[in-house]
Short mmCIF file of C-alpha atoms in Angstrom, two decimals:
data_model
loop_
_atom_site.label_atom_id
_atom_site.label_comp_id
_atom_site.label_asym_id
_atom_site.label_seq_id
_atom_site.Cartn_x
_atom_site.Cartn_y
_atom_site.Cartn_z
CA MET A 14 -0.15 -0.13 -0.01
CA ALA A 15 2.79 2.44 0.55
CA GLU A 16 4.04 1.75 -2.82
CA LEU A 17 0.76 2.34 -4.19
CA LYS A 18 0.39 5.57 -2.53
CA ASP A 19 3.42 7.01 -3.75
CA THR A 20 2.73 5.88 -7.34
CA HIS A 21 -1.18 6.36 -7.79
CA ARG A 22 -2.50 8.41 -5.10
CA LYS A 23 -5.84 8.42 -6.46
CA CYS A 24 -5.98 4.79 -6.44
CA TYR A 25 -4.81 4.63 -2.97
CA ASP A 26 -7.62 6.81 -2.02
CA ASN A 27 -10.13 5.08 -3.60
CA LEU A 28 -9.18 1.70 -2.10
CA LEU A 29 -9.41 3.22 1.44
CA GLU A 30 -12.68 4.60 0.51
CA ILE A 31 -13.61 1.06 -0.32
CA GLY A 32 -12.26 -0.76 2.54
CA ILE A 33 -9.06 -2.75 2.32
CA GLU A 34 -10.85 -5.91 3.69
CA LYS A 35 -12.88 -5.92 0.44
CA ASN A 36 -9.82 -5.70 -1.82
CA SER A 37 -7.18 -7.64 -0.12
CA ARG A 38 -7.78 -11.41 0.74
CA VAL A 39 -5.28 -10.74 3.69
CA ARG A 40 -7.07 -8.35 5.21
CA SER A 41 -10.60 -9.93 4.94
CA PRO A 42 -12.11 -10.77 8.03
CA LYS A 43 -13.83 -13.79 6.63
CA MET A 44 -12.47 -16.65 4.67
CA ARG A 45 -12.26 -16.24 0.87
CA TYR A 46 -11.51 -18.48 -1.79
CA LYS A 47 -8.13 -17.28 -3.63
CA MET A 48 -9.17 -17.68 -6.94
CA MET A 49 -10.87 -14.69 -8.77
CA THR A 50 -14.52 -15.91 -9.92
CA THR A 51 -13.93 -13.43 -12.89
CA ASN A 52 -10.58 -15.68 -14.00
CA ILE A 53 -12.72 -18.89 -13.61
CA THR A 54 -15.39 -17.57 -16.00
CA GLU A 55 -12.67 -16.35 -18.60
CA SER A 56 -10.97 -19.63 -18.42
CA MET A 57 -14.32 -21.38 -19.31
CA ASN A 58 -14.86 -18.67 -22.16
CA SER A 59 -11.56 -19.88 -23.71
CA CYS A 60 -12.68 -23.02 -24.03
CA LEU A 61 -15.66 -22.20 -26.06
CA LEU A 62 -13.91 -20.06 -28.51
CA ALA A 63 -14.36 -22.57 -31.00
CA ILE A 64 -18.04 -23.48 -30.74
CA ARG A 65 -19.12 -19.96 -29.66
CA LYS A 66 -21.09 -19.23 -33.19
CA LEU A 67 -23.11 -22.46 -32.81
CA PRO A 68 -26.66 -23.06 -31.80
CA ILE A 69 -27.51 -22.65 -28.04
CA ALA A 70 -28.24 -26.38 -27.77
CA SER A 71 -25.03 -27.41 -29.45
CA ILE A 72 -23.11 -25.18 -26.95
CA VAL A 73 -24.91 -26.82 -24.05
CA GLU A 74 -24.31 -30.28 -25.14
CA PHE A 75 -20.41 -29.61 -25.63
CA ILE A 76 -20.47 -28.10 -22.26
CA ARG A 77 -21.91 -31.15 -21.06
CA ASP A 78 -19.38 -33.37 -22.58
CA LEU A 79 -16.72 -31.28 -21.51
CA LEU A 80 -17.72 -31.45 -17.90
CA GLN A 81 -18.08 -35.39 -18.36
CA ILE A 82 -14.44 -35.49 -19.38
CA TRP A 83 -13.17 -33.64 -16.55
CA PHE A 84 -15.13 -35.15 -13.86
CA ARG A 85 -14.28 -38.45 -15.15
CA ASP A 86 -10.36 -37.56 -15.46
CA ARG A 87 -10.66 -36.07 -12.00
CA ARG A 88 -12.51 -39.02 -10.32
CA THR A 89 -10.06 -41.48 -11.94
CA ASN A 90 -7.06 -39.46 -10.36
CA ALA A 91 -8.85 -39.49 -6.92
CA ARG A 92 -9.39 -43.41 -6.93
CA GLU A 93 -5.70 -43.58 -7.74
CA MET A 94 -4.32 -41.92 -4.68
CA SER A 95 -3.70 -44.07 -1.75
CA THR A 96 -2.56 -41.14 0.48
CA TYR A 97 -4.56 -39.25 3.32
CA LEU A 98 -4.00 -36.20 1.84
CA THR A 99 -3.86 -34.84 -1.63
CA ARG A 100 -0.99 -33.62 -3.42
CA PHE A 101 -0.10 -29.87 -2.82
CA LYS A 102 3.16 -27.62 -2.81
CA VAL A 103 4.44 -25.74 0.00
CA ASN A 104 6.31 -22.51 -0.66
CA ASP A 105 9.11 -21.50 1.68
CA LYS A 106 10.14 -17.70 1.87
CA TRP A 107 12.78 -18.00 4.67
CA THR A 108 11.38 -15.57 6.70
CA ASP A 109 10.86 -15.46 10.40
CA THR A 110 7.59 -16.48 11.33
CA SER A 111 5.46 -17.25 14.60
CA VAL A 112 3.18 -20.07 14.98
CA ASP A 113 0.06 -20.38 17.25
CA LEU A 114 -1.25 -24.06 17.21
CA GLU A 115 -4.13 -23.41 19.46
CA GLN A 116 -5.74 -20.65 17.43
CA ARG A 117 -4.35 -22.57 14.13
CA SER A 118 -2.59 -19.46 12.87
CA CYS A 119 0.92 -18.53 11.45
CA SER A 120 2.33 -15.41 10.69
CA CYS A 121 2.88 -15.84 7.13
CA ARG A 122 -1.03 -16.36 6.54
CA GLN A 123 -0.86 -19.04 4.66
CA TRP A 124 -2.33 -21.62 7.21
CA ASP A 125 -4.78 -18.86 8.16
CA LEU A 126 -6.26 -18.38 4.35
CA ASP A 127 -5.98 -21.63 2.81
CA GLU A 128 -6.15 -23.94 6.00
CA LEU A 129 -3.21 -25.64 4.37
CA LEU A 130 -0.01 -26.40 6.35
CA CYS A 131 3.01 -24.13 5.87
CA ILE A 132 6.51 -25.41 6.27
CA HIS A 133 6.82 -23.57 9.45
CA VAL A 134 3.60 -25.15 10.96
CA MET A 135 5.16 -28.62 9.80
CA ALA A 136 8.46 -27.32 11.85
CA VAL A 137 6.66 -27.04 14.62
CA ALA A 138 4.54 -29.79 14.61
CA ARG A 139 7.31 -32.39 13.98
CA LEU A 140 9.09 -30.83 17.18
CA LYS A 141 5.93 -31.33 19.21
CA GLY A 142 5.55 -34.76 17.78
CA MET A 143 1.83 -33.87 16.24
CA LEU A 144 0.48 -35.59 13.33
CA ILE A 145 0.69 -33.35 10.47
CA THR A 146 -2.37 -34.57 8.53
CA ALA A 147 -4.54 -33.70 11.79
CA LEU A 148 -3.80 -30.16 11.16
CA CYS A 149 -4.88 -29.75 7.65
CA SER A 150 -8.61 -29.11 6.68
CA ASP A 151 -10.64 -31.97 5.75
CA PHE A 152 -11.20 -30.52 2.15
CA TYR A 153 -7.60 -31.68 1.30
CA THR A 154 -8.09 -34.89 2.04
CA THR A 155 -8.49 -37.76 -0.59
CA GLY A 156 -11.98 -38.61 0.65
CA TRP A 157 -13.10 -35.09 0.21
CA LEU A 158 -11.58 -35.10 -3.40
CA LYS A 159 -13.53 -38.46 -4.43
CA HIS A 160 -16.50 -36.84 -2.91
CA ALA A 161 -16.35 -33.64 -4.91
CA TYR A 162 -16.32 -35.67 -8.34
CA SER A 163 -18.40 -38.40 -7.52
CA MET A 164 -21.24 -36.77 -9.61
CA ILE A 165 -22.36 -38.45 -12.60
CA VAL A 166 -22.80 -36.20 -15.44
CA ASN A 167 -25.63 -37.83 -17.46
CA PRO A 168 -26.06 -37.10 -21.28
CA VAL A 169 -29.07 -35.05 -22.30
CA PRO A 170 -32.03 -37.23 -23.25
CA LYS A 171 -33.92 -36.81 -26.64
CA LEU A 172 -35.94 -33.87 -27.49
CA GLU A 173 -39.31 -36.13 -27.70
CA THR A 174 -38.68 -37.21 -23.80
CA TRP A 175 -38.53 -34.02 -22.45
CA LYS A 176 -41.42 -32.64 -20.22
CA ILE A 177 -41.65 -29.24 -20.82
CA PRO A 178 -44.40 -27.34 -18.73
CA ASP A 179 -47.06 -25.16 -21.15
CA GLU A 180 -46.25 -22.07 -19.41
CA ILE A 181 -42.63 -22.41 -20.61
CA ARG A 182 -43.53 -24.09 -23.86
CA HIS A 183 -45.49 -20.94 -25.11
CA ARG A 184 -43.25 -18.30 -23.70
CA ILE A 185 -41.74 -16.08 -26.55
CA ILE A 186 -38.31 -14.97 -25.48
CA LEU A 187 -37.08 -11.97 -27.40
CA PRO A 188 -33.32 -10.80 -28.12
CA CYS A 189 -31.81 -8.76 -25.47
CA GLU A 190 -31.84 -4.88 -26.28
CA LYS A 191 -28.23 -4.33 -26.00
CA LYS A 192 -26.24 -1.90 -28.09
CA ARG A 193 -23.47 -3.51 -29.93
CA LEU A 194 -20.34 -1.67 -29.50
CA ALA A 195 -18.02 -0.53 -32.22
CA GLY A 196 -15.30 -2.71 -33.47
CA ARG A 197 -14.73 -6.64 -33.49
CA PRO A 198 -15.73 -8.27 -30.25
CA LYS A 199 -12.85 -9.76 -28.19
CA LYS A 200 -12.49 -13.35 -27.99
CA SER A 201 -9.24 -13.69 -25.62
CA ARG A 202 -9.74 -13.47 -22.11
CA ILE A 203 -8.39 -10.71 -19.86
CA PRO A 204 -5.10 -11.58 -18.36
CA SER A 205 -4.91 -11.41 -14.51
CA ALA A 206 -2.38 -9.60 -12.53
CA GLY A 207 1.22 -11.03 -13.03
CA GLU A 208 0.30 -13.27 -15.87
CA PHE A 209 2.02 -12.68 -18.98
CA ARG A 210 0.90 -13.76 -22.63
CA LYS A 211 3.20 -15.71 -24.86
CA GLN A 212 4.27 -13.67 -27.74
CA LYS A 213 5.03 -14.97 -31.28
CA LEU A 214 8.25 -14.72 -32.71
CA CYS A 215 9.31 -13.56 -36.03
CA LEU A 216 10.25 -16.40 -38.43
CA ILE A 217 13.12 -14.21 -40.19
CA CYS A 218 14.83 -12.61 -37.40
CA GLY A 219 13.31 -14.43 -34.45
CA GLY A 220 12.28 -11.06 -32.89
CA LYS A 221 9.17 -10.32 -30.71
CA GLY A 222 6.63 -7.45 -31.53
CA HIS A 223 6.39 -8.01 -35.34
CA ASN A 224 5.91 -11.02 -37.80
CA LYS A 225 7.88 -11.81 -41.31
CA ARG A 226 5.86 -9.37 -43.32
CA SER A 227 6.80 -6.42 -40.92
CA CYS A 228 10.08 -7.51 -40.17
CA PRO A 229 12.65 -4.73 -40.25
CA ASN A 230 15.38 -7.08 -41.68
CA LEU A 231 13.21 -8.10 -44.63
CA SER A 232 14.29 -5.11 -46.65
CA CYS A 233 17.81 -5.69 -45.85
CA SER A 234 17.54 -9.00 -47.67
CA THR A 235 18.26 -9.10 -51.27
CA SER A 236 17.87 -12.66 -52.31
CA LYS A 237 14.21 -13.89 -52.56
CA PRO A 238 13.40 -17.33 -51.65
CA LEU A 239 13.49 -19.43 -54.49
CA LYS A 240 9.90 -21.17 -55.36
CA LYS A 241 10.06 -24.96 -55.53
CA HIS A 242 8.86 -26.33 -58.68
CA VAL A 243 7.74 -29.97 -58.48
CA LEU A 244 7.88 -32.20 -61.60
CA VAL A 245 5.10 -34.50 -62.21
CA THR A 246 5.56 -37.15 -64.50
CA PHE A 247 2.81 -39.21 -65.70
CA ALA A 248 3.07 -43.08 -66.57
CA SER A 249 1.37 -44.34 -69.35
CA LYS A 250 -1.25 -46.77 -69.65
CA LYS A 251 1.04 -49.57 -70.89
CA ASP A 252 3.57 -48.95 -68.25
CA ILE A 253 0.82 -49.45 -65.52
CA ILE A 254 -0.40 -52.75 -67.22
CA ASP A 255 3.32 -54.02 -67.30
#
């Protein structure tokens, strides 16, 4: 916040007016999930780029098939796990921290926010002779992982078997009255903070920010690439028979 105050004072004042607890997960008084909802929506949107222009029924069927594949793969991985806890990573920042086992808190805030043991809590638990798996949240256990993907995604039945109420069958749905913005609509999702997109390289010089048509080294090259001529010979009918 101190760095933000020096660089963007107006943005700093707006955050203070809204409330730090609403913009910072560390300052939030309640437990909040660490993934942004908008990022999840945009990630799902990137999976639907190729079928966006299809009818609604086809898009829904594609999403159902996609979820069925995801649930099947994760259900299979969960069944193959033989450990009590699922696989996870622990980051060590080599900082001085304080651990409170009674309050289930660590000054690095990883245990408080994610309910997942940090390396500091692991060190204290081993020193006290405590069971490490008992200090983690139940949501990180293999049993909860199996339960999360135990649902079966069934295929959509035939249209003739659908039971549609009369009030919905005779309802006329009009398109939304929304003014279309100028320009081509965006298809790629908005990158989150700290995320960098992979830039394409030029095929001539290998540089970034341009392609082979706008390459600055193209004018320096005097020799043009030779066209490949393919010599095609046809065998006579007599040669084929022989």
